[in-house]
PDB file of C-alpha atoms and ligand atoms in Angstrom:
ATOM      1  CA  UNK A  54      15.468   5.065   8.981  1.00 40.00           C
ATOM      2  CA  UNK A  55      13.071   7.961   8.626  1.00 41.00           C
ATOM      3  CA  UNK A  56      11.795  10.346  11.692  1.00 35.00           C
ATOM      4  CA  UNK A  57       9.716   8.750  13.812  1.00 33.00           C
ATOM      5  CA  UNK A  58       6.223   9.156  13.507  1.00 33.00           C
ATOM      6  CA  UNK A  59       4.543  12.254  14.377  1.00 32.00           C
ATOM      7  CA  UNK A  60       0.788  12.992  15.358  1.00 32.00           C
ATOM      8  CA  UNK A  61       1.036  17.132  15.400  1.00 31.00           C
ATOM      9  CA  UNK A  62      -0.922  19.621  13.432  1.00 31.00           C
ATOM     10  CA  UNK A  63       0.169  18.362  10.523  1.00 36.00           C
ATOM     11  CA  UNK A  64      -1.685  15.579  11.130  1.00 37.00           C
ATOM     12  CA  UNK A  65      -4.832  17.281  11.906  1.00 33.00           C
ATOM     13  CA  UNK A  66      -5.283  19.455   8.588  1.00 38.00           C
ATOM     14  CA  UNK A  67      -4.127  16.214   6.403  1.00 43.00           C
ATOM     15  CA  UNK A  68      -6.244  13.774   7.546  1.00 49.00           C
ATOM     16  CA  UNK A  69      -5.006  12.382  10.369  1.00 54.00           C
ATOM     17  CA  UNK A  70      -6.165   8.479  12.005  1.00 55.00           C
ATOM     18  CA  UNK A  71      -5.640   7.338  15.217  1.00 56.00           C
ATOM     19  CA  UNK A  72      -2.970   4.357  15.850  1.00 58.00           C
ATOM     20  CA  UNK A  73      -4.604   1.659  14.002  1.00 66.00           C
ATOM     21  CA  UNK A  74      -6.293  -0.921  16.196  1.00 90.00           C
ATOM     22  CA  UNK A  75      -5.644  -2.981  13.541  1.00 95.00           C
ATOM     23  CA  UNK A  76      -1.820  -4.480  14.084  1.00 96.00           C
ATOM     24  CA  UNK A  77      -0.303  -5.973  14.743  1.00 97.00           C
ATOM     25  CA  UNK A  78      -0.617  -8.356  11.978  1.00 98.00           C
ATOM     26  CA  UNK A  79      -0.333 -12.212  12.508  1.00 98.00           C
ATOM     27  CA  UNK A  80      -0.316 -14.416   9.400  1.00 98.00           C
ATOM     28  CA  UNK A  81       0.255 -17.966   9.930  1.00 98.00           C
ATOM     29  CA  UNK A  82       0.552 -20.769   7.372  1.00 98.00           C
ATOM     30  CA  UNK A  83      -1.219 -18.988   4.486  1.00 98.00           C
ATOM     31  CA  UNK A  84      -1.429 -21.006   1.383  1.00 98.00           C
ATOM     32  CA  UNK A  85      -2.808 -20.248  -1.930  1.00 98.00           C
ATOM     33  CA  UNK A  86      -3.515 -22.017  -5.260  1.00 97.00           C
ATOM     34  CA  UNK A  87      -4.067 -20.062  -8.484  1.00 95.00           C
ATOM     35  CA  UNK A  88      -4.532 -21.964 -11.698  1.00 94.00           C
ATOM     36  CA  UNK A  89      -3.390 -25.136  -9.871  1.00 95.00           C
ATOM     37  CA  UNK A  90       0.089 -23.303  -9.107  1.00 95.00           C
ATOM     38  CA  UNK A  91       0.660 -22.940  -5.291  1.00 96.00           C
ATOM     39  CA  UNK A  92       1.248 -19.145  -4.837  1.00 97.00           C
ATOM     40  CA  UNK A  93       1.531 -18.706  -1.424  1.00 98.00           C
ATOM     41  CA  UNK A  94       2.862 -21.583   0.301  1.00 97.00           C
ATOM     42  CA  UNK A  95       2.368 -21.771   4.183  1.00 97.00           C
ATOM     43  CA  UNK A  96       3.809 -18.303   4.437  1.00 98.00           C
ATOM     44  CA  UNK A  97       4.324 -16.795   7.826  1.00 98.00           C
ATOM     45  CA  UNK A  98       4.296 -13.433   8.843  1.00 98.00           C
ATOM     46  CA  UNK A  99       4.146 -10.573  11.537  1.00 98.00           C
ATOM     47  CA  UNK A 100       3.582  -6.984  11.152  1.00 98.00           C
ATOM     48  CA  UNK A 101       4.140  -4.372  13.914  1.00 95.00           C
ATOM     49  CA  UNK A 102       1.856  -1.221  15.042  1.00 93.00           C
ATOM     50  CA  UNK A 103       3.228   1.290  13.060  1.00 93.00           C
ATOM     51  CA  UNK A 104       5.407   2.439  10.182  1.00 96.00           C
ATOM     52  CA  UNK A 105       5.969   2.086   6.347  1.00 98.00           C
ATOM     53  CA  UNK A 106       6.365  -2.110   5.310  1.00 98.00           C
ATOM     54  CA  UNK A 107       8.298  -2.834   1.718  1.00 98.00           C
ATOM     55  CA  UNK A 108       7.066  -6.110   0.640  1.00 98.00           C
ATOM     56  CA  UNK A 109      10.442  -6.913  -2.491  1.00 97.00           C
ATOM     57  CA  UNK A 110      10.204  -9.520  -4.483  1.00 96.00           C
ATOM     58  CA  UNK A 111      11.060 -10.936  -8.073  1.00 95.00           C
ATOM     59  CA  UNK A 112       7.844 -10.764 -10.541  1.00 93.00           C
ATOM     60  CA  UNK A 113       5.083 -13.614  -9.707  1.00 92.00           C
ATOM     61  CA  UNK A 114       6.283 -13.935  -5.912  1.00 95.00           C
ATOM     62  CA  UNK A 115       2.966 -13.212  -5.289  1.00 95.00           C
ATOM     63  CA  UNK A 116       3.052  -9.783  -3.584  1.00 97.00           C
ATOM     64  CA  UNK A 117       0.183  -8.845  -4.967  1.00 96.00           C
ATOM     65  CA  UNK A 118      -1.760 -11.572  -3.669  1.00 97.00           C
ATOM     66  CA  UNK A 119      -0.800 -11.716  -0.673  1.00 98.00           C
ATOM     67  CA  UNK A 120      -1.867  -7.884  -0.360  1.00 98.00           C
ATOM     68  CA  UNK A 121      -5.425  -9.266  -1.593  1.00 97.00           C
ATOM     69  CA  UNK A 122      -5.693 -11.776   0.609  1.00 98.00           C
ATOM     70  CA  UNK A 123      -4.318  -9.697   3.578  1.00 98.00           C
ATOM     71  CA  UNK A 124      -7.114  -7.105   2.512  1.00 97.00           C
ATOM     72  CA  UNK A 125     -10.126  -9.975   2.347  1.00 96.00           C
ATOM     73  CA  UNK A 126     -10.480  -9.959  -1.206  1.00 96.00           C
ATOM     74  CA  UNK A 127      -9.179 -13.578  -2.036  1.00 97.00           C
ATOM     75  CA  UNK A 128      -9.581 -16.513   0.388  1.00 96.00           C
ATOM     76  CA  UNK A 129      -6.535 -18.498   1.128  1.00 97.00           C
ATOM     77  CA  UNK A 130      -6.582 -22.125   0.807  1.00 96.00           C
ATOM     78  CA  UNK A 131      -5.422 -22.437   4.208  1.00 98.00           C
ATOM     79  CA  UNK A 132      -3.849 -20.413   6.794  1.00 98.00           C
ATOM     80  CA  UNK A 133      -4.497 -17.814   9.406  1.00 97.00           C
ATOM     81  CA  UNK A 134      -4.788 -13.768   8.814  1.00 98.00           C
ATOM     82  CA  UNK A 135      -5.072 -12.174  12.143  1.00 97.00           C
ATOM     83  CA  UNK A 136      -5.581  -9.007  12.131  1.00 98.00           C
ATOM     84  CA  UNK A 137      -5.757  -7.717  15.836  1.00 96.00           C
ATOM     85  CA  UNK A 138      -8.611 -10.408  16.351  1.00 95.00           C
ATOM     86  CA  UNK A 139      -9.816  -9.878  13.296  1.00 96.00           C
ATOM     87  CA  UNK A 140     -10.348 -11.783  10.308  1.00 95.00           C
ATOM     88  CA  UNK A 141      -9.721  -9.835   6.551  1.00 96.00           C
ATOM     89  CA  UNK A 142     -13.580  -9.529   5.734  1.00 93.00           C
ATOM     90  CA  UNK A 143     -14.283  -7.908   8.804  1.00 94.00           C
ATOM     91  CA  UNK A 144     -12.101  -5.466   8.481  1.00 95.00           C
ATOM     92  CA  UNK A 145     -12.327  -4.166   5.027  1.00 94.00           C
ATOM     93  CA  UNK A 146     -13.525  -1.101   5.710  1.00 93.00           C
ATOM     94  CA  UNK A 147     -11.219   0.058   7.663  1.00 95.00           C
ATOM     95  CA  UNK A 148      -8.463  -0.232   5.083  1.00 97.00           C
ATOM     96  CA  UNK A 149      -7.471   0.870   1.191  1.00 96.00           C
ATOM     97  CA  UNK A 150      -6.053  -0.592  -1.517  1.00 96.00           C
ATOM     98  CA  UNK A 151      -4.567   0.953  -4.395  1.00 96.00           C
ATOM     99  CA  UNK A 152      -3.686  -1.078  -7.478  1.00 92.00           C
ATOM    100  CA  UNK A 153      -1.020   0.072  -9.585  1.00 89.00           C
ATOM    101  CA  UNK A 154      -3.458   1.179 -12.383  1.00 89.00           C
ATOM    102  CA  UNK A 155      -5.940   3.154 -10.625  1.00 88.00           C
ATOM    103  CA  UNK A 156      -9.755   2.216 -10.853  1.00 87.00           C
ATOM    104  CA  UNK A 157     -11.104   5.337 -11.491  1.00 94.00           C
ATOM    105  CA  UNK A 158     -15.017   6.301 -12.595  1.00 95.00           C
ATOM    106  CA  UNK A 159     -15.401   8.047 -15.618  1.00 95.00           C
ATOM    107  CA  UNK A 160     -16.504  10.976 -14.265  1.00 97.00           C
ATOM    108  CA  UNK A 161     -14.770  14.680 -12.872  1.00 98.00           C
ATOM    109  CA  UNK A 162     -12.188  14.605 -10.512  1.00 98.00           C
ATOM    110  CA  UNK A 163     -14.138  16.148  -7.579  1.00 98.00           C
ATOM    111  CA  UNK A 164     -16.824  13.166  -8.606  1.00 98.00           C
ATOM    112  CA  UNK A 165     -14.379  10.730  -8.081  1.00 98.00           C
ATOM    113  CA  UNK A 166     -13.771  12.031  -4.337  1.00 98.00           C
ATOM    114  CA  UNK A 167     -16.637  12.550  -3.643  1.00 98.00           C
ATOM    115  CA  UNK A 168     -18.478   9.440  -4.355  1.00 97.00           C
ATOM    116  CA  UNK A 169     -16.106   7.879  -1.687  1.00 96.00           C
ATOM    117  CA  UNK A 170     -17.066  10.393   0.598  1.00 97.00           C
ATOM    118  CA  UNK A 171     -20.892   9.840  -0.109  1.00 96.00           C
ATOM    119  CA  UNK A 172     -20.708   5.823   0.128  1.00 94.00           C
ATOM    120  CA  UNK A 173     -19.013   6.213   3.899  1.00 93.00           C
ATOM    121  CA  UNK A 174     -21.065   9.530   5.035  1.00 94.00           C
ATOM    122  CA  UNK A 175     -18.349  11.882   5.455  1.00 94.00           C
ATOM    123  CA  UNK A 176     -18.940  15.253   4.699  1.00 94.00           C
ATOM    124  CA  UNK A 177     -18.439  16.390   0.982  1.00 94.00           C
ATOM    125  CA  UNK A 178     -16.824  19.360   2.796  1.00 94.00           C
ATOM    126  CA  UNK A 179     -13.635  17.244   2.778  1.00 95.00           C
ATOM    127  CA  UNK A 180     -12.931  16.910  -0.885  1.00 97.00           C
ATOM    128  CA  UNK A 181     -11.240  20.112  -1.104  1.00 96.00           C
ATOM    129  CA  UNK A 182      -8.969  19.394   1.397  1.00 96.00           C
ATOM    130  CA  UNK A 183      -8.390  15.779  -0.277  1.00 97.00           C
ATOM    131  CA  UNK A 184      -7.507  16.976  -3.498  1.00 97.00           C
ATOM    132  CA  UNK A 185      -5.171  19.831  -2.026  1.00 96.00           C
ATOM    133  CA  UNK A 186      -3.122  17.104  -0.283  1.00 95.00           C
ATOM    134  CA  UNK A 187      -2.777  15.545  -3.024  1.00 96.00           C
ATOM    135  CA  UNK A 188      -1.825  18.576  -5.718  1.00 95.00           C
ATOM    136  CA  UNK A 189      -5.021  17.738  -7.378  1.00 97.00           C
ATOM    137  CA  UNK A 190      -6.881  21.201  -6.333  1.00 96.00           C
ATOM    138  CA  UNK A 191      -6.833  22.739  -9.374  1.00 97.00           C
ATOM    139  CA  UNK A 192      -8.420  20.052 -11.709  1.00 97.00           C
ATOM    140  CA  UNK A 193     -11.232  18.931  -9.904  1.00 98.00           C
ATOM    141  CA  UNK A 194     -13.560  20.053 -12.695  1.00 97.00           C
ATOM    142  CA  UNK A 195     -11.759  18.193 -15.275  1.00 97.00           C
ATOM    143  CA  UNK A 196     -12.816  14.818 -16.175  1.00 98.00           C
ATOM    144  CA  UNK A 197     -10.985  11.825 -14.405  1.00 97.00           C
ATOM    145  CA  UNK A 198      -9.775  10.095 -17.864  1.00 96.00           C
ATOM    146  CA  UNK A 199      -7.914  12.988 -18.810  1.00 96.00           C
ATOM    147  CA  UNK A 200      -5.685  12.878 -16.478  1.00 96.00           C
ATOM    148  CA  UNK A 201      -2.228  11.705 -16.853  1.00 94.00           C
ATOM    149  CA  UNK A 202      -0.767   8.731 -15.164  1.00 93.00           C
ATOM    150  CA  UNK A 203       0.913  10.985 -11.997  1.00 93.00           C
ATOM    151  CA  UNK A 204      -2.351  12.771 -11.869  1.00 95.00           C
ATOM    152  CA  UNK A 205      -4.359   9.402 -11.715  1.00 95.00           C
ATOM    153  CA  UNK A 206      -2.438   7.677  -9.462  1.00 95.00           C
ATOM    154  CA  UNK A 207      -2.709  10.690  -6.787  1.00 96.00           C
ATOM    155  CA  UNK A 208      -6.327  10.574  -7.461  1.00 97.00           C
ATOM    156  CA  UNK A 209      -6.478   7.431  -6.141  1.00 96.00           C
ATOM    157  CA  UNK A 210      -4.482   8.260  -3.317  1.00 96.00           C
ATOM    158  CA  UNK A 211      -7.104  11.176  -2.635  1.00 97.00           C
ATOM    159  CA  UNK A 212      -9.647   8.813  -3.494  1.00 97.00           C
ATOM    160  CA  UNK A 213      -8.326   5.932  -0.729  1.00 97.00           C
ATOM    161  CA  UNK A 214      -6.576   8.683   1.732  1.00 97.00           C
ATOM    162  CA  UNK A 215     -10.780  10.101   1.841  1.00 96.00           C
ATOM    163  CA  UNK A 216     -11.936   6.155   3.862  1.00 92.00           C
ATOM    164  CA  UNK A 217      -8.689   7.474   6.440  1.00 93.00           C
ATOM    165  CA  UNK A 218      -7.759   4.349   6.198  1.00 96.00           C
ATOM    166  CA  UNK A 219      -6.233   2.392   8.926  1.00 96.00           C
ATOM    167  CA  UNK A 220      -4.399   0.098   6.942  1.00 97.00           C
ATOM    168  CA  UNK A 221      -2.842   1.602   3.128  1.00 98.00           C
ATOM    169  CA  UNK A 222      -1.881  -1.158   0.778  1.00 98.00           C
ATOM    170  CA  UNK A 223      -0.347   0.301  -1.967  1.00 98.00           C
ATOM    171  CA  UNK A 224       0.965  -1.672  -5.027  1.00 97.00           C
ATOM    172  CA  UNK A 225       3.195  -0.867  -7.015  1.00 96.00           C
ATOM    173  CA  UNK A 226       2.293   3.352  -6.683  1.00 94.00           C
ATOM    174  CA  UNK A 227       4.884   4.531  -9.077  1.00 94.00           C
ATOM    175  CA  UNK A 228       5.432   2.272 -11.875  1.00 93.00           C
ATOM    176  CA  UNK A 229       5.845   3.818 -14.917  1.00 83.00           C
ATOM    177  CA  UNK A 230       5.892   7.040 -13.601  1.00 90.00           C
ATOM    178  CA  UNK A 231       8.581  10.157 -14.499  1.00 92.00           C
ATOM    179  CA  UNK A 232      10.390  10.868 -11.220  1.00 93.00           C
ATOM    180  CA  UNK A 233       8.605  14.404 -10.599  1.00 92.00           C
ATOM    181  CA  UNK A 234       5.590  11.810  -9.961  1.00 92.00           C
ATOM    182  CA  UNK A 235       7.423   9.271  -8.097  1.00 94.00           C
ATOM    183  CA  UNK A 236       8.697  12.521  -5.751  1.00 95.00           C
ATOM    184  CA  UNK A 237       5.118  14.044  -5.419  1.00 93.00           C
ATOM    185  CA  UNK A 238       3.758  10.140  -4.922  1.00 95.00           C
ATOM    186  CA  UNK A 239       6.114   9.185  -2.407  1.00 97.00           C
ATOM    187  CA  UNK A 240       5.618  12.919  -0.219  1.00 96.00           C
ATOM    188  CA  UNK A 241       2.227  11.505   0.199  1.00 96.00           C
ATOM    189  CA  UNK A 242       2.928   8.235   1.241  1.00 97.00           C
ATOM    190  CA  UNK A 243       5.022   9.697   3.514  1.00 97.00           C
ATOM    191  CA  UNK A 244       2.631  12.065   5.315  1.00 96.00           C
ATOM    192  CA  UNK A 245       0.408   8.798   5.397  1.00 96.00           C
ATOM    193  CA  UNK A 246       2.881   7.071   7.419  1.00 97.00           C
ATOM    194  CA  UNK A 247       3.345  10.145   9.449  1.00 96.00           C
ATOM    195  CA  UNK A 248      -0.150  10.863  10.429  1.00 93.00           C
ATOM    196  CA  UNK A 249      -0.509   7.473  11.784  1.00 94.00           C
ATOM    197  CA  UNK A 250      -1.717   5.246   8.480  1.00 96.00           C
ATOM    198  CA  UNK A 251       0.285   1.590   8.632  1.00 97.00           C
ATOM    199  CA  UNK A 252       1.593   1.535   5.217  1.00 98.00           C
ATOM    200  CA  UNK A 253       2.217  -2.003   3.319  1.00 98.00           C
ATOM    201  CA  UNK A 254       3.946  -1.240  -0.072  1.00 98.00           C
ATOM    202  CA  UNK A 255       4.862  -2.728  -2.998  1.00 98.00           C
ATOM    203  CA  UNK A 256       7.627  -1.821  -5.183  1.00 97.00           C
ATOM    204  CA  UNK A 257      10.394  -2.921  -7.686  1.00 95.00           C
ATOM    205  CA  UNK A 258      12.009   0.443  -7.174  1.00 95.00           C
ATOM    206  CA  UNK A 259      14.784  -0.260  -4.639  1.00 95.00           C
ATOM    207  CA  UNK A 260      15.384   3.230  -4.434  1.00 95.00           C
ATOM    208  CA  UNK A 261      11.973   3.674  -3.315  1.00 96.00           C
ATOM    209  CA  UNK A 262      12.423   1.242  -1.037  1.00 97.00           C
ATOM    210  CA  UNK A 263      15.287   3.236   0.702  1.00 97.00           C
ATOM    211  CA  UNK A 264      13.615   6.145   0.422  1.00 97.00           C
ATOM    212  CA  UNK A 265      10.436   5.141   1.913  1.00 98.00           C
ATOM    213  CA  UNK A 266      10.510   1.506   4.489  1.00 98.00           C
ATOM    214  CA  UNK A 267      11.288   1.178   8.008  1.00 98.00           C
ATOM    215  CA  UNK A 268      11.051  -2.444   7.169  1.00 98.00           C
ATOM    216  CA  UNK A 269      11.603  -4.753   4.097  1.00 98.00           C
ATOM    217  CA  UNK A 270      10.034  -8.204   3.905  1.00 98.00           C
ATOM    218  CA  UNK A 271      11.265  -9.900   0.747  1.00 98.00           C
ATOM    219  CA  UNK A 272       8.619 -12.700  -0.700  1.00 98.00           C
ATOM    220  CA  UNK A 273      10.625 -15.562  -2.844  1.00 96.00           C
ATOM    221  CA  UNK A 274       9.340 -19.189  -3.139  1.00 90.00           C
ATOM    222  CA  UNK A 275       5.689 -18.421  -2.085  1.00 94.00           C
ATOM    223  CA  UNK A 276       7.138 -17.196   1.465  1.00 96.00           C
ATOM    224  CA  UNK A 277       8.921 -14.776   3.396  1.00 98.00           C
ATOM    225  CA  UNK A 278      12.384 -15.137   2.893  1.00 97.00           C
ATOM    226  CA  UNK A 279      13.688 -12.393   4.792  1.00 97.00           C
ATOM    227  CA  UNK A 280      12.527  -9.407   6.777  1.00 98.00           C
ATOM    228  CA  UNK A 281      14.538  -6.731   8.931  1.00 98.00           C
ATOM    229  CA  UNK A 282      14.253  -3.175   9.603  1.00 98.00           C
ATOM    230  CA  UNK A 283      15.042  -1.569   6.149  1.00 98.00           C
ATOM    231  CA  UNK A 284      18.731  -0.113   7.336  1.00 97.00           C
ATOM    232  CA  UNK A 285      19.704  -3.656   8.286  1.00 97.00           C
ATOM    233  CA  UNK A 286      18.384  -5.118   5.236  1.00 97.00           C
ATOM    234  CA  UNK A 287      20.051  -2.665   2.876  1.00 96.00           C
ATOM    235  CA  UNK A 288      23.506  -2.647   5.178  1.00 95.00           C
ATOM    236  CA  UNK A 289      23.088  -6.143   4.071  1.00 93.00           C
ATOM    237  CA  UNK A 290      20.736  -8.740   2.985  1.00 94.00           C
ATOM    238  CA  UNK A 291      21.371 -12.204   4.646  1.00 94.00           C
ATOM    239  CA  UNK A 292      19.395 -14.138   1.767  1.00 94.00           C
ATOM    240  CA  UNK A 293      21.177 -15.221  -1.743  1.00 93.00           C
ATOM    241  CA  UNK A 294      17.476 -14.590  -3.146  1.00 94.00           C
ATOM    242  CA  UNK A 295      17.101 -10.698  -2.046  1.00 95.00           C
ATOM    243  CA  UNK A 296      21.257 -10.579  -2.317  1.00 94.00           C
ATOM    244  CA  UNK A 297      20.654 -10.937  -6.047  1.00 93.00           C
ATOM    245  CA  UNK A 298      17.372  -9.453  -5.957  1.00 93.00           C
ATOM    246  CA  UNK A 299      18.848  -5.881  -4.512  1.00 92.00           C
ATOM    247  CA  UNK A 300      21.810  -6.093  -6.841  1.00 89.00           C
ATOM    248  CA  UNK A 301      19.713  -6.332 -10.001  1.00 84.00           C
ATOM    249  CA  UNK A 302      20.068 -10.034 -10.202  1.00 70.00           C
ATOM    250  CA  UNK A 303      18.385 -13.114 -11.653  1.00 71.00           C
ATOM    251  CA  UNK A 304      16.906 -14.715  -8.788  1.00 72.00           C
ATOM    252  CA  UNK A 305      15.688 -18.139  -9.422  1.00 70.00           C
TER     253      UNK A 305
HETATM  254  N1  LIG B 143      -6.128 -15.613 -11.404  1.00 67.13           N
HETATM  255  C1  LIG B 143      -4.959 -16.234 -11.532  1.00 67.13           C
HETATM  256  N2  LIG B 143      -4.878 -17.480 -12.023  1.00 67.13           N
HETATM  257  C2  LIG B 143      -3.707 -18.128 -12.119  1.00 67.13           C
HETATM  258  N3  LIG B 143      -2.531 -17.584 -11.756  1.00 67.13           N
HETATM  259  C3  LIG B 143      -2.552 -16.347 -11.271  1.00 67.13           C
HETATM  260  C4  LIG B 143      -3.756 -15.605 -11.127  1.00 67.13           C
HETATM  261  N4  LIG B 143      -3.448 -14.391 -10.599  1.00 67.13           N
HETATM  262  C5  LIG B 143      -2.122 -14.392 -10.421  1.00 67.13           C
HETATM  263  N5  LIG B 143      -1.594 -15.548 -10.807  1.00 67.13           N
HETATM  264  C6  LIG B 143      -0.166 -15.922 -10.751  1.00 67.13           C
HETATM  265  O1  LIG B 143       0.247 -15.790  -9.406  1.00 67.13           O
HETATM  266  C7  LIG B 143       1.620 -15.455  -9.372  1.00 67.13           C
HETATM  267  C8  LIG B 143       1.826 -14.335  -8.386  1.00 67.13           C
HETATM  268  O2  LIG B 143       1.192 -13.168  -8.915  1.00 67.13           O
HETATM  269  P1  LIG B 143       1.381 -11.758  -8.250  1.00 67.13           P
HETATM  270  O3  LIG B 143       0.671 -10.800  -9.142  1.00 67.13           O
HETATM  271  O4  LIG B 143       0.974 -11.809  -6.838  1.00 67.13           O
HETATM  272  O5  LIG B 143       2.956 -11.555  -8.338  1.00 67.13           O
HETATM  273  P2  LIG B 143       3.798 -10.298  -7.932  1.00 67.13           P
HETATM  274  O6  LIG B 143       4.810 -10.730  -6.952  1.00 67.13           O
HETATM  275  O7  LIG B 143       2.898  -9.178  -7.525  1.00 67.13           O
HETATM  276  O8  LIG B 143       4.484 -10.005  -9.336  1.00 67.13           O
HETATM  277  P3  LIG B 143       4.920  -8.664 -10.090  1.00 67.13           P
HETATM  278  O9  LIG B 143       6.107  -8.168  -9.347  1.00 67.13           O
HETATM  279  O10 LIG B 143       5.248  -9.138 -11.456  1.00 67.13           O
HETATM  280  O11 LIG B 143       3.741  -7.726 -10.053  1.00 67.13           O
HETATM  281  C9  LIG B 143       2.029 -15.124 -10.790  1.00 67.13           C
HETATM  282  O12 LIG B 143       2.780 -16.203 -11.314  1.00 67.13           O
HETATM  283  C10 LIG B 143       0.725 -14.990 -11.526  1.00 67.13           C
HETATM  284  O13 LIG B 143       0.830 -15.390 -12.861  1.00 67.13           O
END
C-alpha cells in the first residue's frame, strides 16, 4: 500500500482539490446492452472517499464502459449510479476522463491547455504551471500533433488535471508506451491521488497495478468479480477468473 494521502504544500503548487464530495460511489444493478450483447449485467459496486481504484479485467469485460457510464456519457439500461446523491449527468463537470488515445485539438500545446482553461474560466495564468507538472514546459509552442505518444498522453493529463477534477478516470494511460513514459505517467497519477483527486484506473499492466492501487476491482462476466485492497488482492486473489487473469492466464 502506498503513503497515505497527503494535502501539504505539495498540494498547493500542483493543483490541489479538496476531498471530493463526490464518493462515495454507490452503483447498484447496472445493466447495459451494446449491439444486443449484455455488457454490464446487474453489476454492483461501491467506491470509498479516497485513494487510487484498479478496475482488471480480461479484454471486452467492459471496463471501459463502465467508466463511461460511471462518468454520464452512456445511459445504462437499468441500474443505479449514485454518486454522493448524485446522478452521472449532474456531475460531469466535476470529473475527467482520459481515453487511452488522447483527444487532442490540432493546435499548440499551450492551445490545448488553455482552451480548457478558457471553457471553465480559470485563469490562463495556470497553464504554465499545468504543463510544468506535467514535463510539458518546454514545448508549449510546438504543435500538439507532433508530439509523441508519452508527450500526448501527459498532455492530456495537463489538459484534464487543468478542470481539478474531483473524480480522474483514466483508461488505459500507458498502453503502448516505453517505460520512461509509463514512469513519468504514473508520477503524475500519483501526485493526483496525493493531492486529493479519487483516481479510477484502467490497466492491463499488473505491474502498474502494484505500483499504483490501494484497491483492485476485477470486472469478469459483465460484473464485479472481486475487489479488495490491492495488497490483499495481490497476496492472493480469491477468484479462478483474476487467479488466471494475474498469472497471465486465459480466462474464459
Ligand atoms: N458501440 C458498441 N456496440 C457494440 N458493442 C460494443 C460497443 N462498444 C463496445 N462494445 C463491446 O462491449 C464489450 C466491452 O467493451 P469495453 O471496451 O468496455 O471492454 P474493456 O474491458 O475495456 O476491454 P479492453 O481491455 O479490450 O479495452 C466489448 O466486447 C466490445 O466489443
Amino acid at each position: 500500500m502506498r503513503e497515505a494521502i497527503i494535502h501539504g504544500p505539495e498540494a498547493l503548487t500542483a493543483g490541489a482539490v479538496p476531498a471530493s464530495n463526490l464518493l462515495p460511489l454507490r452503483v447498484r444493478g447496472l445493466c447495459l446492452t451494446l449491439g444486443g450483447r449484455r455488457i454490464l449485467n446487474s453489476l454492483d459496486l461501491d467506491l470509498g472517499p479516497a485513494g487510487c481504484t484498479v478496475l482488471l479485467g480480461p479484454n471486452g469485460a467492459g471496463k471501459t464502459q463502465l467508466l463511461k457510464v460511471l462518468h454520464g456519457l452512456l445511459e445504462p439500461d437499468a441500474g443505479e449510479v449514485d454518486w454522493n446523491g448524485a446522478v452521472p449527468g449532474q456531475v460531469t463537470s466535476r470529473q475527467a476522463l482520459v481515453f487511452q488515445k488522447p483527444v487532442l485539438l490540432r493546435r499548440s500545446v499551450a492551445a490545448n491547455v488553455d482552451f480548457v482553461l478558457k471553457s471553465r474560466n480559470l485563469p490562463r495564468a495556470r497553464r504554465h504551471a499545468l504543463l510544468d507538472h506535467v514535463g510539458l514546459g518546454d514545448k508549449a509552442r510546438q504543435p500538439a500533433r507532433l508530439l509523441s505518444g508519452g508527450e500526448a498522453q501527459r498532455l492530456a493529463l495537463a489538459r484534464a488535471l487543468a478542470t481539478e477534477p474531483e473524480v480522474l478516470f483514466l483508461d488505459e494511460p500507458t498502453a503502448s508506451l516505453d517505460p520512461a513514459s509509463v514512469n513519468r505517467i504514473e508520477e503524475i497519477v500519483l501526485k493526483a491521488v496525493r493531492n486529493g483527486t479519487r483516481v479510477i484506473l484502467v490497466t492491463h499492466d499488473i505491474g502498474q497495478a502494484r505500483r499504483l492501487a490501494d484497491e483492485i476491482v476485477f470486472l469478469h462476466g459483465g460484473r464485479v468479480a472481486e475487489q479488495a485492497a490491492a495488497d490483499r488482492f495481490f497476496a492472493g486473489p480469491r477468484t479462478p477468473a483474476a487467479r488466471a487473469h494475474v498469472s497471465g492466464g486465459l480466462v474464459l
